Amino acid sequence: MEELAKEAGITVRTLRFYRERGLIQPPRREGRIAWYDEHHLARLRTIAAMLERGHTLNGIADLAATIESGRDVGEVLGLGEPTEETPVRLTPEALADYFEGEVTVENLATALELGYLATDGDEIVHISRRLLDVSAALVREGVPLADVLEAGRQVRVHADALAELFIGVLTEHSADDRLEKLRPLAKAVVDAELSMAMDRRLRRPPQP
């Protein structure tokens, strides 16, 4: 415990307090010896970083519990399944930096439920670099993260329906080995239709 506290730059008393609050996992025990490892040190450094960002210990404990209850990365990404998305590995404090002031227990739980986030040891994995970047950009423009996540939930319903439509059309008229080649064409149709739909709505006269 003394070695771990020294490495983390805290006192043994503080370390004991964190243990009592459940902020770090119990050590591995061999007889009367308690062994701490790099995972305990990583958690302590995360706690320190999030305290510096203005989170309270109660908030950190709630965030940690929410993350630990989430699905692991293999379950969310589907090992071996095809994807065009690039996952991003983040520490909890790096995630907090992306969405400053918006990483709440509620938002984190929603992101885990939607499968945007997964856990892999001490790291958090976001399933899509594109989604992560555009979500952060919307938050920087003043859109609350809760609204971004709710929009994502609704978009997914329509996206699933569109995917079902195009997969049906493509499988009816093409061999299975050509589906990946035709995939960009289906996406281009959706992108063009979305662009025109936004044009129509932006041209509408303002309501009195």
PDB file of C-alpha atoms in Angstrom:
ATOM      1  CA  MET A   1       0.000   0.000   0.000  1.00  0.00           C
ATOM      2  CA  GLU A   2       2.843   2.390   0.831  1.00  0.00           C
ATOM      3  CA  GLU A   3       4.501   1.659  -2.538  1.00  0.00           C
ATOM      4  CA  LEU A   4       1.261   2.247  -4.432  1.00  0.00           C
ATOM      5  CA  ALA A   5       0.565   5.498  -2.578  1.00  0.00           C
ATOM      6  CA  LYS A   6       4.078   6.738  -3.350  1.00  0.00           C
ATOM      7  CA  GLU A   7       3.748   5.897  -7.061  1.00  0.00           C
ATOM      8  CA  ALA A   8       0.376   7.682  -7.198  1.00  0.00           C
ATOM      9  CA  GLY A   9       1.636  10.735  -5.306  1.00  0.00           C
ATOM     10  CA  ILE A  10      -0.915  10.438  -2.494  1.00  0.00           C
ATOM     11  CA  THR A  11      -0.794   9.536   1.172  1.00  0.00           C
ATOM     12  CA  VAL A  12      -1.536   6.087   2.543  1.00  0.00           C
ATOM     13  CA  ARG A  13      -4.419   7.643   4.452  1.00  0.00           C
ATOM     14  CA  THR A  14      -5.935   8.918   1.198  1.00  0.00           C
ATOM     15  CA  LEU A  15      -5.463   5.508  -0.398  1.00  0.00           C
ATOM     16  CA  ARG A  16      -7.270   3.828   2.495  1.00  0.00           C
ATOM     17  CA  PHE A  17     -10.080   6.342   2.133  1.00  0.00           C
ATOM     18  CA  TYR A  18     -10.412   5.548  -1.576  1.00  0.00           C
ATOM     19  CA  ARG A  19     -10.541   1.842  -0.778  1.00  0.00           C
ATOM     20  CA  GLU A  20     -13.261   2.385   1.843  1.00  0.00           C
ATOM     21  CA  ARG A  21     -15.291   4.365  -0.689  1.00  0.00           C
ATOM     22  CA  GLY A  22     -14.930   1.601  -3.272  1.00  0.00           C
ATOM     23  CA  LEU A  23     -13.048   3.837  -5.697  1.00  0.00           C
ATOM     24  CA  ILE A  24     -10.394   1.165  -6.268  1.00  0.00           C
ATOM     25  CA  GLN A  25     -10.663  -2.591  -6.278  1.00  0.00           C
ATOM     26  CA  PRO A  26      -9.325  -4.635  -3.339  1.00  0.00           C
ATOM     27  CA  PRO A  27      -5.777  -5.923  -3.752  1.00  0.00           C
ATOM     28  CA  ARG A  28      -4.878  -9.501  -4.602  1.00  0.00           C
ATOM     29  CA  ARG A  29      -3.906 -11.279  -1.416  1.00  0.00           C
ATOM     30  CA  GLU A  30      -1.312 -13.966  -0.800  1.00  0.00           C
ATOM     31  CA  GLY A  31      -1.434 -14.843   2.870  1.00  0.00           C
ATOM     32  CA  ARG A  32      -0.865 -11.610   4.760  1.00  0.00           C
ATOM     33  CA  ILE A  33       0.553  -9.794   1.712  1.00  0.00           C
ATOM     34  CA  ALA A  34      -1.672  -7.478  -0.331  1.00  0.00           C
ATOM     35  CA  TRP A  35      -0.552  -7.001  -3.934  1.00  0.00           C
ATOM     36  CA  TYR A  36      -1.501  -3.933  -5.951  1.00  0.00           C
ATOM     37  CA  ASP A  37      -0.790  -3.715  -9.678  1.00  0.00           C
ATOM     38  CA  GLU A  38      -0.775  -1.304 -12.618  1.00  0.00           C
ATOM     39  CA  HIS A  39      -4.587  -1.358 -12.779  1.00  0.00           C
ATOM     40  CA  HIS A  40      -4.833   0.114  -9.280  1.00  0.00           C
ATOM     41  CA  LEU A  41      -2.258   2.756 -10.202  1.00  0.00           C
ATOM     42  CA  ALA A  42      -4.142   3.631 -13.410  1.00  0.00           C
ATOM     43  CA  ARG A  43      -7.376   4.055 -11.438  1.00  0.00           C
ATOM     44  CA  LEU A  44      -5.652   6.332  -8.902  1.00  0.00           C
ATOM     45  CA  ARG A  45      -4.242   8.485 -11.692  1.00  0.00           C
ATOM     46  CA  THR A  46      -7.676   8.687 -13.269  1.00  0.00           C
ATOM     47  CA  ILE A  47      -9.176   9.778  -9.937  1.00  0.00           C
ATOM     48  CA  ALA A  48      -6.531  12.495  -9.594  1.00  0.00           C
ATOM     49  CA  ALA A  49      -7.088  13.722 -13.157  1.00  0.00           C
ATOM     50  CA  MET A  50     -10.873  13.860 -12.774  1.00  0.00           C
ATOM     51  CA  LEU A  51     -10.606  15.664  -9.442  1.00  0.00           C
ATOM     52  CA  GLU A  52      -8.514  18.275 -11.240  1.00  0.00           C
ATOM     53  CA  ARG A  53     -11.319  18.586 -13.814  1.00  0.00           C
ATOM     54  CA  GLY A  54     -13.816  19.449 -11.089  1.00  0.00           C
ATOM     55  CA  HIS A  55     -15.495  16.085 -10.514  1.00  0.00           C
ATOM     56  CA  THR A  56     -16.392  15.167  -6.943  1.00  0.00           C
ATOM     57  CA  LEU A  57     -15.443  11.854  -5.347  1.00  0.00           C
ATOM     58  CA  ASN A  58     -19.115  10.876  -5.278  1.00  0.00           C
ATOM     59  CA  GLY A  59     -19.383  11.676  -8.985  1.00  0.00           C
ATOM     60  CA  ILE A  60     -16.223   9.717  -9.781  1.00  0.00           C
ATOM     61  CA  ALA A  61     -17.517   6.718  -7.818  1.00  0.00           C
ATOM     62  CA  ASP A  62     -20.821   6.834  -9.719  1.00  0.00           C
ATOM     63  CA  LEU A  63     -19.035   7.142 -13.084  1.00  0.00           C
ATOM     64  CA  ALA A  64     -16.732   4.224 -12.223  1.00  0.00           C
ATOM     65  CA  ALA A  65     -19.675   2.042 -11.212  1.00  0.00           C
ATOM     66  CA  THR A  66     -21.497   2.908 -14.441  1.00  0.00           C
ATOM     67  CA  ILE A  67     -18.451   2.081 -16.579  1.00  0.00           C
ATOM     68  CA  GLU A  68     -17.868  -1.216 -14.784  1.00  0.00           C
ATOM     69  CA  SER A  69     -21.486  -2.228 -15.375  1.00  0.00           C
ATOM     70  CA  GLY A  70     -21.132  -1.650 -19.122  1.00  0.00           C
ATOM     71  CA  ARG A  71     -20.526  -4.259 -21.789  1.00  0.00           C
ATOM     72  CA  ASP A  72     -17.003  -5.196 -22.767  1.00  0.00           C
ATOM     73  CA  VAL A  73     -15.500  -4.275 -26.097  1.00  0.00           C
ATOM     74  CA  GLY A  74     -15.812  -7.746 -27.641  1.00  0.00           C
ATOM     75  CA  GLU A  75     -19.537  -7.848 -26.989  1.00  0.00           C
ATOM     76  CA  VAL A  76     -20.149  -4.378 -28.417  1.00  0.00           C
ATOM     77  CA  LEU A  77     -17.913  -4.513 -31.486  1.00  0.00           C
ATOM     78  CA  GLY A  78     -18.701  -8.117 -32.384  1.00  0.00           C
ATOM     79  CA  LEU A  79     -15.377  -9.841 -32.879  1.00  0.00           C
ATOM     80  CA  GLY A  80     -14.752 -10.642 -36.535  1.00  0.00           C
ATOM     81  CA  GLU A  81     -17.741  -8.706 -37.865  1.00  0.00           C
ATOM     82  CA  PRO A  82     -17.120  -6.328 -40.811  1.00  0.00           C
ATOM     83  CA  THR A  83     -17.116  -2.616 -40.042  1.00  0.00           C
ATOM     84  CA  GLU A  84     -16.031   0.615 -41.695  1.00  0.00           C
ATOM     85  CA  GLU A  85     -15.725   2.363 -38.356  1.00  0.00           C
ATOM     86  CA  THR A  86     -12.477   2.878 -36.464  1.00  0.00           C
ATOM     87  CA  PRO A  87     -12.732   2.312 -32.693  1.00  0.00           C
ATOM     88  CA  VAL A  88     -10.981   4.798 -30.397  1.00  0.00           C
ATOM     89  CA  ARG A  89      -9.379   3.896 -27.072  1.00  0.00           C
ATOM     90  CA  LEU A  90      -9.706   6.513 -24.340  1.00  0.00           C
ATOM     91  CA  THR A  91      -8.915   6.888 -20.684  1.00  0.00           C
ATOM     92  CA  PRO A  92     -11.862   8.146 -18.602  1.00  0.00           C
ATOM     93  CA  GLU A  93     -10.154  11.525 -18.211  1.00  0.00           C
ATOM     94  CA  ALA A  94      -9.592  11.781 -21.983  1.00  0.00           C
ATOM     95  CA  LEU A  95     -13.312  11.128 -22.499  1.00  0.00           C
ATOM     96  CA  ALA A  96     -14.062  13.894 -20.000  1.00  0.00           C
ATOM     97  CA  ASP A  97     -11.837  16.233 -22.040  1.00  0.00           C
ATOM     98  CA  TYR A  98     -13.800  15.462 -25.220  1.00  0.00           C
ATOM     99  CA  PHE A  99     -17.091  16.401 -23.566  1.00  0.00           C
ATOM    100  CA  GLU A 100     -16.052  18.872 -20.880  1.00  0.00           C
ATOM    101  CA  GLY A 101     -18.767  19.188 -18.247  1.00  0.00           C
ATOM    102  CA  GLU A 102     -21.048  16.759 -20.090  1.00  0.00           C
ATOM    103  CA  VAL A 103     -19.692  13.411 -18.867  1.00  0.00           C
ATOM    104  CA  THR A 104     -22.409  12.649 -16.335  1.00  0.00           C
ATOM    105  CA  VAL A 105     -23.584   9.303 -15.022  1.00  0.00           C
ATOM    106  CA  GLU A 106     -26.785   9.654 -17.057  1.00  0.00           C
ATOM    107  CA  ASN A 107     -24.989  10.442 -20.321  1.00  0.00           C
ATOM    108  CA  LEU A 108     -22.427   7.721 -19.735  1.00  0.00           C
ATOM    109  CA  ALA A 109     -25.155   5.165 -19.035  1.00  0.00           C
ATOM    110  CA  THR A 110     -26.978   6.176 -22.235  1.00  0.00           C
ATOM    111  CA  ALA A 111     -23.799   5.893 -24.323  1.00  0.00           C
ATOM    112  CA  LEU A 112     -23.100   2.446 -22.870  1.00  0.00           C
ATOM    113  CA  GLU A 113     -26.695   1.367 -23.498  1.00  0.00           C
ATOM    114  CA  LEU A 114     -26.516   2.504 -27.127  1.00  0.00           C
ATOM    115  CA  GLY A 115     -23.247   0.639 -27.566  1.00  0.00           C
ATOM    116  CA  TYR A 116     -21.280   3.785 -28.406  1.00  0.00           C
ATOM    117  CA  LEU A 117     -18.947   2.998 -25.512  1.00  0.00           C
ATOM    118  CA  ALA A 118     -17.511  -0.259 -24.214  1.00  0.00           C
ATOM    119  CA  THR A 119     -14.937  -1.183 -21.616  1.00  0.00           C
ATOM    120  CA  ASP A 120     -11.610  -2.917 -22.066  1.00  0.00           C
ATOM    121  CA  GLY A 121      -9.705  -3.179 -18.800  1.00  0.00           C
ATOM    122  CA  ASP A 122      -8.837   0.327 -17.634  1.00  0.00           C
ATOM    123  CA  GLU A 123      -9.768   1.862 -20.972  1.00  0.00           C
ATOM    124  CA  ILE A 124     -12.997   2.994 -22.566  1.00  0.00           C
ATOM    125  CA  VAL A 125     -13.504   2.211 -26.253  1.00  0.00           C
ATOM    126  CA  HIS A 126     -15.709   4.368 -28.471  1.00  0.00           C
ATOM    127  CA  ILE A 127     -16.977   2.320 -31.404  1.00  0.00           C
ATOM    128  CA  SER A 128     -16.529   5.055 -34.008  1.00  0.00           C
ATOM    129  CA  ARG A 129     -13.950   7.796 -34.482  1.00  0.00           C
ATOM    130  CA  ARG A 130     -16.417   9.612 -36.753  1.00  0.00           C
ATOM    131  CA  LEU A 131     -19.229   9.525 -34.203  1.00  0.00           C
ATOM    132  CA  LEU A 132     -16.895  10.589 -31.402  1.00  0.00           C
ATOM    133  CA  ASP A 133     -15.561  13.576 -33.344  1.00  0.00           C
ATOM    134  CA  VAL A 134     -18.925  14.793 -34.615  1.00  0.00           C
ATOM    135  CA  SER A 135     -20.555  14.355 -31.184  1.00  0.00           C
ATOM    136  CA  ALA A 136     -17.785  16.408 -29.587  1.00  0.00           C
ATOM    137  CA  ALA A 137     -18.154  19.072 -32.308  1.00  0.00           C
ATOM    138  CA  LEU A 138     -21.900  19.346 -31.654  1.00  0.00           C
ATOM    139  CA  VAL A 139     -21.288  19.706 -27.921  1.00  0.00           C
ATOM    140  CA  ARG A 140     -18.724  22.453 -28.592  1.00  0.00           C
ATOM    141  CA  GLU A 141     -21.394  24.237 -30.655  1.00  0.00           C
ATOM    142  CA  GLY A 142     -23.678  24.263 -27.628  1.00  0.00           C
ATOM    143  CA  VAL A 143     -25.813  21.162 -28.196  1.00  0.00           C
ATOM    144  CA  PRO A 144     -26.145  19.245 -24.898  1.00  0.00           C
ATOM    145  CA  LEU A 145     -24.650  15.766 -25.027  1.00  0.00           C
ATOM    146  CA  ALA A 146     -27.936  14.302 -23.763  1.00  0.00           C
ATOM    147  CA  ASP A 147     -29.684  15.707 -26.867  1.00  0.00           C
ATOM    148  CA  VAL A 148     -26.917  14.416 -29.148  1.00  0.00           C
ATOM    149  CA  LEU A 149     -27.340  10.925 -27.684  1.00  0.00           C
ATOM    150  CA  GLU A 150     -31.132  11.046 -27.982  1.00  0.00           C
ATOM    151  CA  ALA A 151     -30.812  12.116 -31.616  1.00  0.00           C
ATOM    152  CA  GLY A 152     -28.453   9.194 -32.157  1.00  0.00           C
ATOM    153  CA  ARG A 153     -31.018   6.837 -30.648  1.00  0.00           C
ATOM    154  CA  GLN A 154     -33.703   8.054 -33.055  1.00  0.00           C
ATOM    155  CA  VAL A 155     -31.378   8.069 -36.070  1.00  0.00           C
ATOM    156  CA  ARG A 156     -30.488   4.451 -35.364  1.00  0.00           C
ATOM    157  CA  VAL A 157     -34.127   3.379 -35.769  1.00  0.00           C
ATOM    158  CA  HIS A 158     -34.304   4.971 -39.223  1.00  0.00           C
ATOM    159  CA  ALA A 159     -30.789   3.825 -40.151  1.00  0.00           C
ATOM    160  CA  ASP A 160     -31.696   0.220 -39.355  1.00  0.00           C
ATOM    161  CA  ALA A 161     -34.778   0.517 -41.570  1.00  0.00           C
ATOM    162  CA  LEU A 162     -32.713   1.999 -44.426  1.00  0.00           C
ATOM    163  CA  ALA A 163     -30.072  -0.697 -44.066  1.00  0.00           C
ATOM    164  CA  GLU A 164     -32.771  -3.385 -44.187  1.00  0.00           C
ATOM    165  CA  LEU A 165     -34.224  -1.786 -47.342  1.00  0.00           C
ATOM    166  CA  PHE A 166     -30.918  -1.580 -49.190  1.00  0.00           C
ATOM    167  CA  ILE A 167     -29.680  -5.001 -48.107  1.00  0.00           C
ATOM    168  CA  GLY A 168     -32.934  -6.425 -49.453  1.00  0.00           C
ATOM    169  CA  VAL A 169     -32.541  -4.665 -52.809  1.00  0.00           C
ATOM    170  CA  LEU A 170     -28.851  -5.521 -53.160  1.00  0.00           C
ATOM    171  CA  THR A 171     -29.194  -9.182 -52.195  1.00  0.00           C
ATOM    172  CA  GLU A 172     -32.081  -9.581 -54.649  1.00  0.00           C
ATOM    173  CA  HIS A 173     -30.063  -8.310 -57.601  1.00  0.00           C
ATOM    174  CA  SER A 174     -26.436  -9.032 -56.678  1.00  0.00           C
ATOM    175  CA  ALA A 175     -24.290 -11.916 -55.485  1.00  0.00           C
ATOM    176  CA  ASP A 176     -23.268 -11.919 -51.838  1.00  0.00           C
ATOM    177  CA  ASP A 177     -19.641 -11.322 -52.719  1.00  0.00           C
ATOM    178  CA  ARG A 178     -20.552  -7.979 -54.357  1.00  0.00           C
ATOM    179  CA  LEU A 179     -22.428  -6.493 -51.399  1.00  0.00           C
ATOM    180  CA  GLU A 180     -19.392  -4.745 -49.942  1.00  0.00           C
ATOM    181  CA  LYS A 181     -18.592  -3.217 -53.343  1.00  0.00           C
ATOM    182  CA  LEU A 182     -22.149  -1.863 -53.669  1.00  0.00           C
ATOM    183  CA  ARG A 183     -22.322  -0.625 -50.080  1.00  0.00           C
ATOM    184  CA  PRO A 184     -20.900   2.862 -50.880  1.00  0.00           C
ATOM    185  CA  LEU A 185     -23.584   3.353 -53.528  1.00  0.00           C
ATOM    186  CA  ALA A 186     -26.352   2.755 -51.021  1.00  0.00           C
ATOM    187  CA  LYS A 187     -24.696   5.181 -48.603  1.00  0.00           C
ATOM    188  CA  ALA A 188     -24.452   7.804 -51.353  1.00  0.00           C
ATOM    189  CA  VAL A 189     -28.205   7.576 -51.976  1.00  0.00           C
ATOM    190  CA  VAL A 190     -28.954   8.074 -48.284  1.00  0.00           C
ATOM    191  CA  ASP A 191     -26.499  10.984 -48.018  1.00  0.00           C
ATOM    192  CA  ALA A 192     -28.010  12.743 -51.056  1.00  0.00           C
ATOM    193  CA  GLU A 193     -31.596  12.240 -49.857  1.00  0.00           C
ATOM    194  CA  LEU A 194     -30.710  13.532 -46.372  1.00  0.00           C
ATOM    195  CA  SER A 195     -29.041  16.584 -47.901  1.00  0.00           C
ATOM    196  CA  MET A 196     -32.113  17.352 -50.037  1.00  0.00           C
ATOM    197  CA  ALA A 197     -34.447  16.800 -47.086  1.00  0.00           C
ATOM    198  CA  MET A 198     -32.485  19.337 -45.057  1.00  0.00           C
ATOM    199  CA  ASP A 199     -32.613  21.758 -48.001  1.00  0.00           C
ATOM    200  CA  ARG A 200     -36.417  21.479 -48.097  1.00  0.00           C
ATOM    201  CA  ARG A 201     -36.738  22.160 -44.384  1.00  0.00           C
ATOM    202  CA  LEU A 202     -34.289  25.050 -44.399  1.00  0.00           C
ATOM    203  CA  ARG A 203     -36.243  26.688 -47.226  1.00  0.00           C
ATOM    204  CA  ARG A 204     -39.490  26.559 -45.278  1.00  0.00           C
ATOM    205  CA  PRO A 205     -40.716  30.029 -44.224  1.00  0.00           C
ATOM    206  CA  PRO A 206     -40.418  30.650 -40.468  1.00  0.00           C
ATOM    207  CA  GLN A 207     -43.542  29.856 -38.503  1.00  0.00           C
ATOM    208  CA  PRO A 208     -45.334  32.915 -37.056  1.00  0.00           C
TER     209      PRO A 208
END
